[in-house]
Coordinates of C-alpha atoms in Angstrom, one line a residue:
Chain A
M2 CA -35.9 -10.6 22.6
D3 CA -32.1 -10.7 22.2
R4 CA -29.2 -9.9 24.5
F5 CA -28.9 -6.4 23.1
E6 CA -32.5 -5.2 23.7
R7 CA -31.6 -2.7 26.4
Q8 CA -29.2 -0.8 24.1
V9 CA -31.2 -1.2 20.9
I10 CA -34.2 0.7 22.6
L11 CA -31.8 3.6 23.3
P12 CA -32.7 6.7 21.3
G13 CA -29.8 7.5 19.0
F14 CA -28.4 4.0 19.1
G15 CA -31.2 1.8 17.9
P16 CA -31.1 -1.2 15.6
E17 CA -28.8 0.7 13.3
G18 CA -26.2 1.1 16.1
Q19 CA -26.4 -2.5 16.9
A20 CA -26.1 -3.5 13.2
R21 CA -23.0 -1.4 13.0
L22 CA -21.4 -3.1 16.0
R23 CA -22.4 -6.5 14.7
S24 CA -20.6 -5.8 11.4
A25 CA -17.6 -4.2 13.0
S26 CA -14.2 -5.7 13.9
V27 CA -11.9 -4.4 16.6
L28 CA -8.3 -5.4 17.5
V29 CA -7.4 -5.1 21.1
I30 CA -3.6 -4.9 21.6
G31 CA -2.7 -5.9 25.1
A32 CA -5.1 -8.0 27.3
G33 CA -3.9 -6.6 30.6
G34 CA -5.2 -4.0 33.0
L35 CA -6.8 -2.0 30.2
G36 CA -7.5 -4.8 27.8
C37 CA -9.6 -6.9 30.3
P38 CA -12.4 -4.3 30.8
I39 CA -12.2 -3.3 27.1
L40 CA -12.8 -6.8 26.1
L41 CA -15.5 -7.4 28.6
Y42 CA -17.6 -4.5 27.4
L43 CA -17.0 -4.8 23.7
A44 CA -18.0 -8.5 23.9
A45 CA -21.1 -7.7 26.0
A46 CA -22.1 -4.9 23.5
G47 CA -21.9 -7.4 20.6
V48 CA -19.0 -6.3 18.4
G49 CA -19.0 -8.8 15.6
K50 CA -15.3 -9.7 15.4
I51 CA -12.7 -9.1 18.1
G52 CA -9.0 -9.8 17.8
I53 CA -6.7 -10.1 20.9
V54 CA -3.0 -9.5 20.7
D55 CA -0.9 -10.4 23.7
G56 CA 2.3 -12.5 24.1
D57 CA 2.4 -12.2 27.8
S58 CA 1.2 -14.9 30.3
V59 CA -0.8 -14.4 33.5
A60 CA 1.2 -13.6 36.7
K61 CA -0.2 -13.6 40.2
S62 CA 0.6 -9.9 40.5
N63 CA -1.7 -9.2 37.5
L64 CA -4.8 -10.4 39.3
N65 CA -5.7 -7.2 41.2
R66 CA -6.7 -5.5 37.9
Q67 CA -6.7 -8.1 35.1
V68 CA -10.2 -9.2 36.0
L69 CA -10.6 -11.8 33.2
Y70 CA -8.0 -14.1 34.9
G71 CA -8.0 -16.2 38.0
E72 CA -5.6 -18.2 40.1
K73 CA -6.1 -21.2 37.8
D74 CA -4.8 -19.2 34.8
L75 CA -1.3 -18.4 36.2
G76 CA 1.3 -19.0 33.5
K77 CA -1.2 -19.2 30.7
N78 CA -1.1 -16.9 27.6
K79 CA -3.4 -13.9 28.1
A80 CA -4.9 -13.7 24.6
E81 CA -5.8 -17.4 24.6
T82 CA -7.2 -17.4 28.1
A83 CA -9.3 -14.3 27.5
A84 CA -10.7 -15.7 24.3
R85 CA -11.6 -19.0 25.9
H86 CA -13.5 -17.1 28.6
F87 CA -15.6 -15.3 26.0
Q88 CA -16.1 -18.3 23.8
E89 CA -17.9 -20.0 26.7
K90 CA -19.9 -16.8 27.5
Y91 CA -21.2 -15.7 24.1
K92 CA -21.7 -17.7 20.9
D93 CA -22.3 -14.7 18.6
I94 CA -18.7 -13.2 18.3
K95 CA -15.9 -14.2 16.0
W96 CA -12.6 -14.3 17.9
E97 CA -9.1 -14.0 16.4
I98 CA -6.3 -14.9 18.8
F99 CA -2.8 -13.7 18.5
P100 CA -0.6 -15.0 21.4
E101 CA 2.3 -12.8 20.4
F102 CA 3.5 -9.2 21.0
I103 CA 3.0 -6.6 18.2
T104 CA 6.3 -5.8 16.4
V105 CA 7.3 -3.9 13.3
E106 CA 7.3 -7.2 11.4
N107 CA 3.7 -8.4 12.3
A108 CA 1.9 -5.0 12.8
Q109 CA 0.7 -4.5 9.2
E110 CA -0.8 -8.0 9.0
L111 CA -2.3 -7.7 12.5
I112 CA -4.1 -4.4 12.0
S113 CA -5.1 -4.8 8.4
G114 CA -8.0 -7.1 9.1
F115 CA -9.8 -4.8 11.6
D116 CA -11.9 -1.6 11.4
L117 CA -10.6 -0.1 14.7
I118 CA -7.6 -0.7 16.8
I119 CA -7.4 -0.3 20.6
D120 CA -4.0 0.3 22.3
G121 CA -4.0 -1.2 25.8
T122 CA -0.3 -1.9 25.8
D123 CA 2.1 -0.9 28.6
N124 CA 5.2 0.7 27.2
F125 CA 6.2 3.7 25.1
P126 CA 8.0 2.0 22.2
T127 CA 4.9 -0.1 21.5
R128 CA 2.6 2.9 21.8
Y129 CA 4.5 4.7 19.1
L130 CA 4.7 1.6 17.0
V131 CA 0.9 1.0 17.2
N132 CA 0.3 4.7 16.5
D133 CA 2.5 4.8 13.4
A134 CA 1.1 1.5 12.0
C135 CA -2.4 3.0 12.4
V136 CA -1.5 6.2 10.6
L137 CA 0.1 4.2 7.8
Q138 CA -2.9 1.9 7.4
D139 CA -5.4 4.8 8.1
K140 CA -7.1 3.0 11.0
P141 CA -8.8 4.8 13.9
L142 CA -7.0 4.1 17.1
V143 CA -8.5 4.3 20.6
F144 CA -5.7 5.2 23.0
G145 CA -5.6 4.9 26.8
A146 CA -2.8 4.9 29.4
I147 CA -2.4 5.0 33.1
Y148 CA 0.2 6.2 35.7
Q149 CA -0.4 5.6 39.4
H150 CA -3.8 7.3 40.1
E151 CA -4.2 9.0 36.7
G152 CA -5.2 8.0 33.3
Q153 CA -5.4 9.6 29.8
V154 CA -7.7 8.7 26.9
S155 CA -8.0 9.8 23.3
V156 CA -9.1 8.7 19.8
F157 CA -6.5 9.1 17.1
N158 CA -6.6 9.0 13.4
L159 CA -10.4 9.2 13.0
G160 CA -11.5 10.7 9.7
E161 CA -10.3 14.0 8.2
N162 CA -7.7 16.2 9.9
A163 CA -7.3 13.8 12.8
C164 CA -4.5 14.0 15.3
N165 CA -2.5 11.1 16.5
Y166 CA -0.2 10.2 19.4
R167 CA 2.7 12.1 18.0
D168 CA 0.7 15.3 17.9
L169 CA 0.1 14.8 21.6
Y170 CA 3.7 13.7 22.4
P171 CA 6.1 14.6 19.6
Q172 CA 9.1 13.7 21.7
M173 CA 9.5 10.0 22.4
P174 CA 10.0 9.5 26.1
A175 CA 12.1 6.8 27.6
A176 CA 10.5 4.1 29.7
S177 CA 13.2 4.6 32.2
E178 CA 12.0 8.2 32.6
I179 CA 8.7 7.0 33.9
P180 CA 8.3 3.9 36.1
N181 CA 5.7 1.4 35.1
C182 CA 2.9 -0.2 37.1
S183 CA 5.2 -3.0 38.5
E184 CA 7.4 -0.3 40.0
T185 CA 4.9 2.3 41.1
G186 CA 1.8 0.2 41.9
V187 CA -1.8 0.6 40.7
L188 CA -5.2 0.1 42.2
G189 CA -7.1 -2.2 39.9
V190 CA -10.1 0.1 39.6
L191 CA -8.1 2.8 37.7
P192 CA -7.4 0.6 34.6
G193 CA -11.0 -0.6 35.0
I194 CA -12.2 3.0 34.6
I195 CA -9.8 4.0 31.8
G196 CA -10.4 0.7 30.0
N197 CA -14.2 1.4 30.2
L198 CA -13.7 4.9 28.8
M199 CA -11.7 3.3 26.0
A200 CA -14.4 0.7 25.3
L201 CA -17.0 3.5 25.3
E202 CA -15.0 5.5 22.8
A203 CA -14.7 2.4 20.5
I204 CA -18.4 1.8 20.7
K205 CA -19.2 5.5 19.9
V206 CA -16.9 5.4 16.9
L207 CA -18.3 2.1 15.6
S208 CA -21.9 2.8 16.2
V209 CA -21.7 6.5 15.2
L210 CA -22.9 7.7 18.5
G211 CA -22.1 11.0 20.3
K212 CA -18.8 12.8 20.0
P213 CA -15.7 10.6 20.3
L214 CA -12.5 12.2 21.8
K215 CA -11.2 13.1 18.4
N216 CA -8.4 15.8 18.7
R217 CA -9.0 15.9 22.4
V218 CA -7.3 14.1 25.3
L219 CA -9.1 13.4 28.5
F220 CA -7.2 13.2 31.8
F221 CA -8.7 11.5 34.8
N222 CA -7.4 11.5 38.4
S223 CA -8.9 8.8 40.6
L224 CA -7.8 10.4 43.9
T225 CA -9.6 13.7 43.2
S226 CA -12.2 12.3 40.8
Q227 CA -11.4 15.2 38.5
T228 CA -11.2 15.2 34.8
Y229 CA -9.3 17.6 32.5
E230 CA -9.8 17.9 28.8
V231 CA -7.2 19.3 26.4
E232 CA -7.6 20.1 22.7
I233 CA -4.9 18.7 20.5
A234 CA -3.8 20.2 17.1
R235 CA -1.9 18.7 14.2
N236 CA 1.8 19.2 14.4
S237 CA 3.6 19.2 11.1
N238 CA 6.9 18.2 12.7
S239 CA 5.5 15.2 14.4
Q240 CA 3.8 14.0 11.2
Q241 CA 7.2 13.9 9.6
S242 CA 8.6 11.5 12.2
I243 CA 6.1 8.8 11.1
P244 CA 7.5 6.4 8.6
D245 CA 5.8 7.0 5.3
T246 CA 6.0 3.4 3.9
W247 CA 5.8 0.0 5.5
Q248 CA 9.3 -0.6 4.4
A249 CA 10.5 2.4 6.4
F250 CA 8.2 1.3 9.3
E251 CA 9.8 -2.2 9.4
A252 CA 13.2 -0.7 9.5
M253 CA 12.3 1.3 12.6
D254 CA 13.7 0.3 16.0
Y255 CA 11.1 1.8 18.4
E256 CA 12.9 0.7 21.5
L257 CA 16.1 2.3 20.4
A258 CA 14.2 5.5 19.4
C259 CA 12.6 5.7 22.8
E260 CA 15.4 4.7 25.0
G261 CA 18.6 5.4 23.1
I262 CA 19.6 1.9 24.1
K263 CA 19.6 -1.1 21.8
Q264 CA 17.6 -4.0 23.3
L265 CA 18.3 -7.7 22.7
T266 CA 16.4 -10.9 23.3
W267 CA 18.0 -13.6 25.4
D268 CA 18.7 -15.6 22.2
E269 CA 20.5 -12.6 20.6
A270 CA 22.4 -12.0 23.9
M271 CA 23.5 -15.6 24.1
R272 CA 24.9 -15.4 20.5
K273 CA 26.9 -12.4 21.5
M274 CA 28.5 -14.0 24.5
N275 CA 32.2 -14.2 24.4
R276 CA 35.3 -13.3 26.4
D277 CA 35.2 -9.7 25.4
V278 CA 31.6 -9.0 26.3
A279 CA 30.8 -8.1 29.9
F280 CA 27.5 -9.7 31.0
V281 CA 26.1 -7.8 34.0
D282 CA 23.2 -8.5 36.4
V283 CA 22.1 -5.2 37.9
R284 CA 19.6 -6.6 40.3
E285 CA 20.0 -6.1 44.0
P286 CA 21.4 -9.0 46.1
G287 CA 18.7 -11.5 46.9
E288 CA 16.5 -11.0 43.9
M289 CA 15.1 -14.3 42.7
P290 CA 15.9 -16.5 40.8
P291 CA 19.6 -16.0 41.0
L292 CA 21.5 -16.5 37.8
E293 CA 24.9 -18.2 38.0
C294 CA 27.2 -18.6 35.1
T295 CA 30.9 -18.1 34.4
G296 CA 32.0 -14.6 33.7
L297 CA 28.7 -13.1 35.0
M298 CA 29.3 -9.8 36.9
K299 CA 26.9 -8.7 39.6
I300 CA 26.7 -4.9 39.8
P301 CA 23.4 -3.8 41.5
L302 CA 22.1 -0.6 39.8
S303 CA 22.3 1.3 43.1
T304 CA 26.1 0.8 43.1
L305 CA 26.8 1.1 39.4
S306 CA 28.1 4.7 39.5
A307 CA 30.7 3.6 42.1
Q308 CA 31.8 0.6 40.1
L309 CA 32.2 2.0 36.6
D310 CA 35.9 1.0 36.6
R311 CA 35.0 -2.7 36.5
L312 CA 33.5 -2.1 33.1
E313 CA 36.2 0.2 31.8
D314 CA 38.0 -2.5 29.7
S315 CA 35.0 -4.1 28.1
E316 CA 34.1 -2.9 24.6
E317 CA 30.6 -4.5 24.7
I318 CA 28.4 -4.7 27.7
L319 CA 25.1 -6.6 28.2
F320 CA 22.9 -5.6 31.1
F321 CA 19.9 -7.5 32.5
C322 CA 17.7 -7.1 35.5
Q323 CA 14.3 -8.6 36.6
S324 CA 12.0 -7.1 34.0
G325 CA 14.2 -5.1 31.7
I326 CA 13.6 -1.6 33.0
R327 CA 16.5 -1.1 35.5
S328 CA 18.9 -2.6 32.9
Q329 CA 17.9 0.2 30.5
K330 CA 18.6 2.7 33.3
A331 CA 22.0 1.1 33.9
A332 CA 22.7 1.1 30.1
Q333 CA 21.8 4.8 29.9
Q334 CA 24.0 5.6 32.9
L335 CA 26.9 3.7 31.4
Q336 CA 26.5 5.2 27.9
Q337 CA 26.8 8.6 29.4
A338 CA 30.1 7.6 31.1
F339 CA 31.4 5.7 28.1
P340 CA 29.8 7.1 24.9
D341 CA 32.0 4.9 22.7
K342 CA 31.1 1.5 24.2
K343 CA 28.4 -0.8 22.7
I344 CA 25.9 -1.2 25.4
F345 CA 22.8 -3.4 25.4
S346 CA 19.9 -4.2 27.6
I347 CA 18.2 -7.5 27.6
R348 CA 14.5 -7.2 26.9
G349 CA 12.2 -8.4 29.6
G350 CA 15.0 -9.4 32.0
I351 CA 15.0 -12.6 34.0
N352 CA 11.2 -12.8 33.6
A353 CA 11.6 -13.2 29.8
L354 CA 14.3 -15.9 30.4
K355 CA 11.9 -17.9 32.5
T356 CA 9.2 -17.9 29.8
S357 CA 11.5 -18.3 26.8
Chain B
M22 CA -2.9 38.9 42.4
P23 CA -3.2 40.3 38.9
H24 CA 0.3 39.1 37.7
T25 CA -0.1 35.4 38.4
I26 CA -0.9 32.4 36.2
H27 CA -2.3 29.0 37.3
I28 CA -0.4 25.8 36.8
K29 CA -2.1 22.4 36.6
A30 CA 0.3 19.5 36.8
F31 CA -0.3 15.8 36.1
G32 CA 1.4 12.5 36.7
M33 CA 5.2 12.5 37.3
V34 CA 5.3 16.3 36.8
A35 CA 2.8 16.8 39.7
E36 CA 4.9 14.4 41.8
T37 CA 8.1 16.3 41.1
I38 CA 6.5 19.7 41.8
G39 CA 4.9 18.3 44.9
S40 CA 1.4 19.5 44.0
D41 CA -1.1 19.2 41.2
S42 CA -1.7 22.9 41.1
L43 CA 0.2 26.1 41.9
E44 CA 0.1 29.8 41.3
M45 CA 3.2 31.5 39.7
E46 CA 4.3 35.0 38.8
N47 CA 3.7 35.2 35.1
P48 CA 7.0 34.7 33.2
G49 CA 5.4 36.0 30.0
S50 CA 5.9 33.0 27.7
S51 CA 5.7 29.3 27.7
E52 CA 9.5 29.0 27.1
A53 CA 10.2 31.3 30.0
L54 CA 7.8 29.4 32.1
K55 CA 9.7 26.1 31.3
Q56 CA 13.0 27.7 32.2
Q57 CA 11.5 29.0 35.5
L58 CA 10.1 25.6 36.3
F59 CA 13.4 23.8 35.5
K60 CA 15.2 26.2 37.9
Q61 CA 12.7 25.7 40.6
F62 CA 12.2 22.0 40.1
P63 CA 15.4 20.5 38.5
G64 CA 13.9 17.1 38.4
L65 CA 11.6 18.3 35.5
K66 CA 14.6 18.8 33.2
S67 CA 14.9 15.1 32.4
M68 CA 11.1 14.7 31.7
K69 CA 9.2 15.1 28.5
F70 CA 5.8 16.8 28.8
S71 CA 3.4 18.8 26.7
L72 CA 2.0 22.2 27.6
A73 CA -1.6 23.4 27.2
L74 CA -2.7 27.0 27.5
D75 CA -6.3 27.3 28.6
K76 CA -6.8 23.6 27.7
K77 CA -5.4 23.9 24.2
M78 CA -2.1 22.2 23.5
I79 CA 0.7 24.5 22.4
Q80 CA 3.5 23.4 20.1
S81 CA 5.9 26.3 20.1
D82 CA 6.8 29.3 22.3
T83 CA 3.6 31.1 23.1
D84 CA 2.8 34.3 25.0
I85 CA 1.0 33.9 28.3
S86 CA -1.2 36.6 29.5
Q87 CA -2.2 37.2 33.2
G88 CA -4.6 34.8 34.8
K89 CA -4.2 32.1 32.2
E90 CA -4.1 28.4 33.1
I91 CA -1.1 26.3 31.9
A92 CA -1.3 22.5 32.1
L93 CA 1.8 20.4 32.3
L94 CA 0.9 17.1 30.6
P95 CA 3.4 14.2 30.8
P96 CA 2.8 11.0 28.8
F97 CA 1.6 7.9 30.7
S98 CA 2.6 4.4 29.4
G99 CA 0.9 2.0 31.8
G100 CA -1.8 -0.4 30.8

């Protein structure tokens, strides 16, 4: 008797289904609220090879939903911590660990070694990036996302005449249009449910079971327990916005395309620093840790519109905040007031400075 | 009421409208509906969302007949 007996005896799944899972490989991008339940169930079901991509480290505020991690894991990389958990638990799965974020530079290499990709990331630029990479490489993509008490799930790019994320959302939204979990809050159960639906879709695709959510998107509302299913159709306009070569893909700036604002790392920002560049902290007074350096301006986002004159004479302006969302809002606000200025937002904010 | 349509709203769109469902006088087409919604709920203007007519996504201006259900579907990014 093996650990898969209860699913192998299922009519329609059987030893064939199990053999398909065993020989399959899945790349889970993002080991956070969605990634944790996805990984738990793919590993329990016996997927042969699982890759985990995540450059983030465990924070205390993750623990209400990222159920693979505990208090002893704070500060540790999520991909490595998750893989270690499973390596102790099961001996029959091959793990590939990528403690990094997916980018236009590494995407092709990351996804090429896997049969199916799962998007458990948490921001629009990455979701479009993963989608386009999967279209270019012709890989099926299980998609899921959450907002407050709601979630959406779909399967993209599966077989003939398949839709992808750009058919569902042809216009790239800005992150600053829609607050993320850290701003709006989330009950841990919701990503648990949506992540499980995503794991289920992955298992259905890999073991050729049932009807995956191809060309359909499922909405779930945890407050009303209602679901809503919508049929998606291919959209020739949105197909055209997908880069058609890897070279074109690597030249894409997904953050700029989504936000209209160029984002910089702290390293890039430091290299730009000189007398003519305004360096602005848009956090509210009292946010920790404080950053003190010469020439730093403090203009809380809530007061920016009243203090635009302070930035009038600067040609280039670098904004930062705690996590990189409010600084994008500030940059967009300022760009509207001064269309000719070069305005940047520092990716990940102070949180990224702490880990870099 | 024979001249109404049903609106189903999700995510931020529902938040902006203040409800996840409402009945509206039929404006006749999906574009006219959007303009009507923008007038009634200006906060929607800065949001991107897709529309579905009777649970099928629409990609361009589409006629809406009485009694139909229109869903306003914003993207979610959280994970």
